[in-house]
XYZ file of C-alpha atoms in Angstrom:
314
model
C -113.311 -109.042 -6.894
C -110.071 -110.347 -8.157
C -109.673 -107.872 -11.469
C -110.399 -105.079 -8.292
C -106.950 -106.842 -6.797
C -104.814 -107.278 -9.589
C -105.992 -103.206 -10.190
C -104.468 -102.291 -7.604
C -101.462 -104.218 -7.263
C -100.490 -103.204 -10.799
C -100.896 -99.840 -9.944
C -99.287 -99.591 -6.505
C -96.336 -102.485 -7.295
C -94.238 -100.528 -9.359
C -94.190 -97.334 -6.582
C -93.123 -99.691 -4.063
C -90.249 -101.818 -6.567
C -89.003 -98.143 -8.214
C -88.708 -97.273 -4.289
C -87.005 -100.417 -3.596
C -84.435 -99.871 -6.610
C -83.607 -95.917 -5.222
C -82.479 -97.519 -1.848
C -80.747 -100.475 -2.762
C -78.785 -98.120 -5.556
C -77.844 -95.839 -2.520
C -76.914 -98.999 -0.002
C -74.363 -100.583 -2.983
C -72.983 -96.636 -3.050
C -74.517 -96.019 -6.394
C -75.897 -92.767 -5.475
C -74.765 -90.661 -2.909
C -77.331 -88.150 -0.673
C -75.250 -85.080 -2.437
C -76.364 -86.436 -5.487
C -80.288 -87.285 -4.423
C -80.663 -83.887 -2.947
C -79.488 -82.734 -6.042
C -81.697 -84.683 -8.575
C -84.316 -83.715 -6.031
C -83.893 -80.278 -7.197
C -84.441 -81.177 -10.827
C -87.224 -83.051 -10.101
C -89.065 -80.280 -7.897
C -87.886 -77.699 -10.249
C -88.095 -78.746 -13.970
C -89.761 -82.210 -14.362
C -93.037 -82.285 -11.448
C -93.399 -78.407 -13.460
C -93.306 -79.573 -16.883
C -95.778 -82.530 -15.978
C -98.163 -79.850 -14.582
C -97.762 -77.528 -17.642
C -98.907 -80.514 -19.810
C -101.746 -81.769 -17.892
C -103.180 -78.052 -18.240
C -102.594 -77.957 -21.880
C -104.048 -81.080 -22.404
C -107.590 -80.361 -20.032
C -110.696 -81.420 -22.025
C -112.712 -78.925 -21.650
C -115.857 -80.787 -22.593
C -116.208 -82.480 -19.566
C -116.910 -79.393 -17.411
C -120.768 -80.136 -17.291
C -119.843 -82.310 -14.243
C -119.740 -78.773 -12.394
C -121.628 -80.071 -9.641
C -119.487 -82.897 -8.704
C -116.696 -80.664 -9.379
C -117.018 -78.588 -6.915
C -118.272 -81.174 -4.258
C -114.315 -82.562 -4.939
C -112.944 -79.616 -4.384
C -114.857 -78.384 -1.517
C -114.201 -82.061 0.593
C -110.368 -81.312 -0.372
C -111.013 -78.089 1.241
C -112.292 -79.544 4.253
C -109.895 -81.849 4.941
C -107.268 -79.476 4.890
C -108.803 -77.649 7.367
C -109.823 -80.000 10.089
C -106.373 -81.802 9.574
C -104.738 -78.508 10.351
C -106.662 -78.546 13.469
C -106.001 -82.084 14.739
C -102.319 -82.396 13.862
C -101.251 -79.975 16.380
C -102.679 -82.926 18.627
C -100.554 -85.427 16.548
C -97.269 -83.237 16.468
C -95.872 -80.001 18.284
C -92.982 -79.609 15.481
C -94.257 -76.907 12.414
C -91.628 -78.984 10.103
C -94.007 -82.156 10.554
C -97.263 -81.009 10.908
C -96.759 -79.427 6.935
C -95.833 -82.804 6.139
C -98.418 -84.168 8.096
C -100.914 -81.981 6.477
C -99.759 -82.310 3.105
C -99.574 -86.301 3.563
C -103.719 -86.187 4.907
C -105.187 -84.200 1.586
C -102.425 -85.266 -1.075
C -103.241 -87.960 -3.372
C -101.121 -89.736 -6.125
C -104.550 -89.398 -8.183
C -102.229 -89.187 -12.012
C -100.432 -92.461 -11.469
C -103.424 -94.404 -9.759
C -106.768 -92.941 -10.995
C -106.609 -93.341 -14.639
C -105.760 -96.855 -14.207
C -108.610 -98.118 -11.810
C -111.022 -95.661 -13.181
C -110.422 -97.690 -16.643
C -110.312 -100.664 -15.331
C -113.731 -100.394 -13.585
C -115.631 -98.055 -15.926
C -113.965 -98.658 -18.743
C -111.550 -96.849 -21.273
C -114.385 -95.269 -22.950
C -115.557 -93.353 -19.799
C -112.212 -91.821 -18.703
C -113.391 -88.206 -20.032
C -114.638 -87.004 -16.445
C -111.601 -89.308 -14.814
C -109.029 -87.290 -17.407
C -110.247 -83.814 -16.669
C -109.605 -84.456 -12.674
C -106.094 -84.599 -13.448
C -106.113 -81.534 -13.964
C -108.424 -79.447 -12.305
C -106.958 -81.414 -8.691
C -103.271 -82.146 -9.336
C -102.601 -78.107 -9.831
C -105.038 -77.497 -6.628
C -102.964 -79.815 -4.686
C -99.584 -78.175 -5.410
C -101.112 -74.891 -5.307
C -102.517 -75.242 -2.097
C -99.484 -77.455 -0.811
C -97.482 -74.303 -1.627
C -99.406 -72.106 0.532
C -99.439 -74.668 3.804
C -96.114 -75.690 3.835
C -94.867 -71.954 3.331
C -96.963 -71.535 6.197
C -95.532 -74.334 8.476
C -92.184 -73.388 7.703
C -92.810 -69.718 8.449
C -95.390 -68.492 10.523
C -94.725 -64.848 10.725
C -94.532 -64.680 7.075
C -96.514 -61.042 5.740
C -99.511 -62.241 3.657
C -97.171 -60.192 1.084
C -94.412 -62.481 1.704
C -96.069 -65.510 1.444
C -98.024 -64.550 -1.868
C -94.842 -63.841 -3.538
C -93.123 -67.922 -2.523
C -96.277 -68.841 -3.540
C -95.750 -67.004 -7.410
C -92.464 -68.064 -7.287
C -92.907 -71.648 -6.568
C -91.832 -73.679 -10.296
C -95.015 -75.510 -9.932
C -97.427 -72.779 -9.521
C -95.395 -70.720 -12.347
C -96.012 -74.064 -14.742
C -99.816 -74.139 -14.135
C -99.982 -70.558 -15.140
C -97.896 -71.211 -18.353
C -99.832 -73.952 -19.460
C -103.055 -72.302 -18.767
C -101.788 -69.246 -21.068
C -100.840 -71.942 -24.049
C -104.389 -73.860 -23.564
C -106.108 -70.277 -23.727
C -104.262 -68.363 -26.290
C -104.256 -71.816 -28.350
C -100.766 -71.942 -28.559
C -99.688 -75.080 -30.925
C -98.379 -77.626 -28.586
C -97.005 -79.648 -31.218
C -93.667 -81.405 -33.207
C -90.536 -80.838 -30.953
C -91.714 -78.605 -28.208
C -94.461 -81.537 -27.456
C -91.704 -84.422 -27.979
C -88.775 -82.769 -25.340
C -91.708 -81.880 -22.985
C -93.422 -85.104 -22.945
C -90.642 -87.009 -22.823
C -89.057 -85.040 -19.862
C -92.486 -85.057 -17.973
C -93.055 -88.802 -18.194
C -89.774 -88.968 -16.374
C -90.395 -87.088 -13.558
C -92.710 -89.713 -11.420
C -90.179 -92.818 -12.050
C -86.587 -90.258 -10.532
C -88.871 -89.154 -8.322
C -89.389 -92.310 -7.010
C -85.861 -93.643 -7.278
C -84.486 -90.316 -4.917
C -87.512 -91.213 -2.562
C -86.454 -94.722 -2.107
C -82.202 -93.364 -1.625
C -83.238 -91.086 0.986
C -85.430 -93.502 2.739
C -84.127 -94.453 6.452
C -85.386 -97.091 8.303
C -84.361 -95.373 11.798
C -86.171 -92.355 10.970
C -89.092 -94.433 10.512
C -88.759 -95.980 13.472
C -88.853 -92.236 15.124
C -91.634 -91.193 12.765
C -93.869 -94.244 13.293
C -96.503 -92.188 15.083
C -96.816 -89.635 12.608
C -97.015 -91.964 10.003
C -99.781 -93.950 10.950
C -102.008 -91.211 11.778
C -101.639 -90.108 8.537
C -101.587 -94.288 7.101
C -105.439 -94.333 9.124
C -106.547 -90.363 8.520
C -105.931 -90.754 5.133
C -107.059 -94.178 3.620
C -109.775 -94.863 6.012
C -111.145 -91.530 8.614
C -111.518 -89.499 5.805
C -112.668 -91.980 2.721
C -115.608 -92.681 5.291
C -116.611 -89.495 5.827
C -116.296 -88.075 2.432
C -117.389 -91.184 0.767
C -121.094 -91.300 2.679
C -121.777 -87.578 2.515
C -121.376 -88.085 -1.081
C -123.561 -91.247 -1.704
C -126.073 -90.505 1.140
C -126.227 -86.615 0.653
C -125.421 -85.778 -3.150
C -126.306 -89.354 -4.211
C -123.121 -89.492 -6.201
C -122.775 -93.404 -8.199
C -120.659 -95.213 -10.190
C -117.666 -93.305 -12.420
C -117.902 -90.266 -10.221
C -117.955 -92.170 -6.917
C -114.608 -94.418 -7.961
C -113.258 -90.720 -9.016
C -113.645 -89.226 -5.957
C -112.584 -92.314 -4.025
C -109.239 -92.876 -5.681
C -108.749 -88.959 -4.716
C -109.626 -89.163 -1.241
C -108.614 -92.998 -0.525
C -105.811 -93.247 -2.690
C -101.202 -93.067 -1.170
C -99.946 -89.969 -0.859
C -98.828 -88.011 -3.902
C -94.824 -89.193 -4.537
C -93.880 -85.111 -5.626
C -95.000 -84.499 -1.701
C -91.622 -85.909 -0.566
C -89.473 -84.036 -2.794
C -91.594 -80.774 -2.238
C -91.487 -80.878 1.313
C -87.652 -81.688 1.527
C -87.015 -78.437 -0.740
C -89.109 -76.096 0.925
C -87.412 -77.111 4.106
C -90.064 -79.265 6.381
C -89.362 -83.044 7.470
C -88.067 -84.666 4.034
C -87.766 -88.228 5.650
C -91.016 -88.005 6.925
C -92.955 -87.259 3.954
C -90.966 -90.009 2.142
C -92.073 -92.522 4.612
C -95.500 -91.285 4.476
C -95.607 -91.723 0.546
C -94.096 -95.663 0.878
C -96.449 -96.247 3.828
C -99.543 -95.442 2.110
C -98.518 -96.543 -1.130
C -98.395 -100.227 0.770
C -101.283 -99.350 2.887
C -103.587 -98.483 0.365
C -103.193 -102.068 -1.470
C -105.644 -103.566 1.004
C -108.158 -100.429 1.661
C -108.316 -99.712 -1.993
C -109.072 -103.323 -2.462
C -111.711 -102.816 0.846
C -112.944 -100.249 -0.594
C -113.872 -101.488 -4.247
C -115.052 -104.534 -2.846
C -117.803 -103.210 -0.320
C -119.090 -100.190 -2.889
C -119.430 -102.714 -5.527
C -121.328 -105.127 -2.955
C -123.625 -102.502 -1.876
C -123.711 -101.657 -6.171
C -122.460 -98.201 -5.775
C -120.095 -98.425 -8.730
């Protein structure tokens, strides 16, 4: 029970101090908003993309006999999407935050928090199935954020319209390029791998850094509602749903079942913030969503591990 604590803390601690640094750096006048919405830019256009072009390239295909719980992952991502379009117009009349909203109820940081506690509790020898998730879901969850907020933002968009944001979108564009290298069996090696690696690794820590200078407590304080539907949606509606269709339905155990619930249960992906502010939806709320469930999710994720290992799920 205690290694399940100190899992997550290590893995949640450094969101919330990185987040910490980006506003105090913007309080002592460090960094000016001109200059976050600008690095925001570079994040959303060149670094989040690069990361996504390497996880493609580096897929291991060998996993893929998992096909079954593959596509039970996907499909449950699917589902949420859809019934949290239909209950935020309950939650929120403006399109700017129900995209966020949206975005903030399907979105997980799965790359920065699934490896970790999927090693931890299964081991580093069993991360195959874990690895391959990165990147069959982290491209599905930009592609598909691409497509919602596109359609939050504009509604009378043509279907025409929309698929050609959607082709033009950096992130989408990087999938595709990575895809073509992994295929084609393009050497991803010596200086090409070095400058893209290195400028990849760096997108999650700026990210985090702009989303803590752009933070503002009084638009939290105007956001709180929003935010804790998504806080209880998110890291406990959902997880309970998804999580007991899969045990008592598919009969889904142990390094699948902490897989799926580090992608269901797990904060709000950090590239959400910066991708909603870009694309022109509620920047400040999506940032206070990420913080929120990135603190949040340090006691359910803790819940969580704790009462699946007591009932020796995982």
């Amino acid at each position: 029970m205690f290694d399940s604590l100190i899992v997550a803390v290590n893995a949640i601690f450094p969101i919330c101090i990185m987040i910490g640094i980006g506003y105090m750096l913007k309080k002592v006048g460090m960094l000016s908003r001109t200059t976050l919405k600008e690095m925001n830019k570079v994040v959303f256009k060149i670094l989040i993309p690069l990361s996504l072009m390497q996880s493609m390239i580096n897929t291991d295909l060998s996993e893929l006999n998992s096909i079954s719980f593959i596509t039970f992952t996907l499909v449950a991502i699917l589902m949420i999407i859809v019934f949290s379009m239909v209950i935020v117009k309950v939650i929120s009349k403006d399109p700017l935050k129900q995209g966020v909203i949206v975005q903030g109820l399907y979105r997980t940081n799965y790359v920065l928090l699934g490896l970790p506690i999927c090693e931890a509790l299964c081991g580093a020898d069993n991360l195959g199935l874990a690895s391959l998730m990165v990147s069959i879901v982290v491209p599905m969850y930009n592609f598909l954020a691409v497509i919602i907020l596109s359609h939050y933002v504009n509604k009378d968009a043509s279907i025409k319209d929309t698929v050609i944001e959607i082709l033009k979108n950096p992130m989408i564009t990087s999938c595709i390029i990575g895809i073509i290298i992994k295929i084609l069996g393009i050497p991803y090696t010596g200086f090409f791998k070095t400058t893209v690696s290195k400028l990849a690794g760096s997108a999650t820590p700026i990210a985090l850094l702009i989303l803590g200078g752009l933070f503002e407590f009084n638009s939290f304080k105007k956001n709180l509602k929003e935010v804790m539907s998504v806080v209880i949606g998110k890291l406990i509606i959902y997880p309970i749903i998804v999580l007991s269709i899969a045990v008592l339905m598919f009969g889904i155990r142990d390094t699948e079942l902490i897989i799926l619930l580090v992608i269901v249960a797990g904060p709000v992906a950090v590239s959400s913030a910066p991708m909603a502010d870009i694309m022109g939806l509620d920047g400040d709320l999506a940032g206070e969503i990420v913080f929120t469930t990135a603190l949040a999710c340090l006691f359910t994720l803790f819940i969580w591990i704790v009462v699946l290992k007591q009932m020796m799920l995982i």
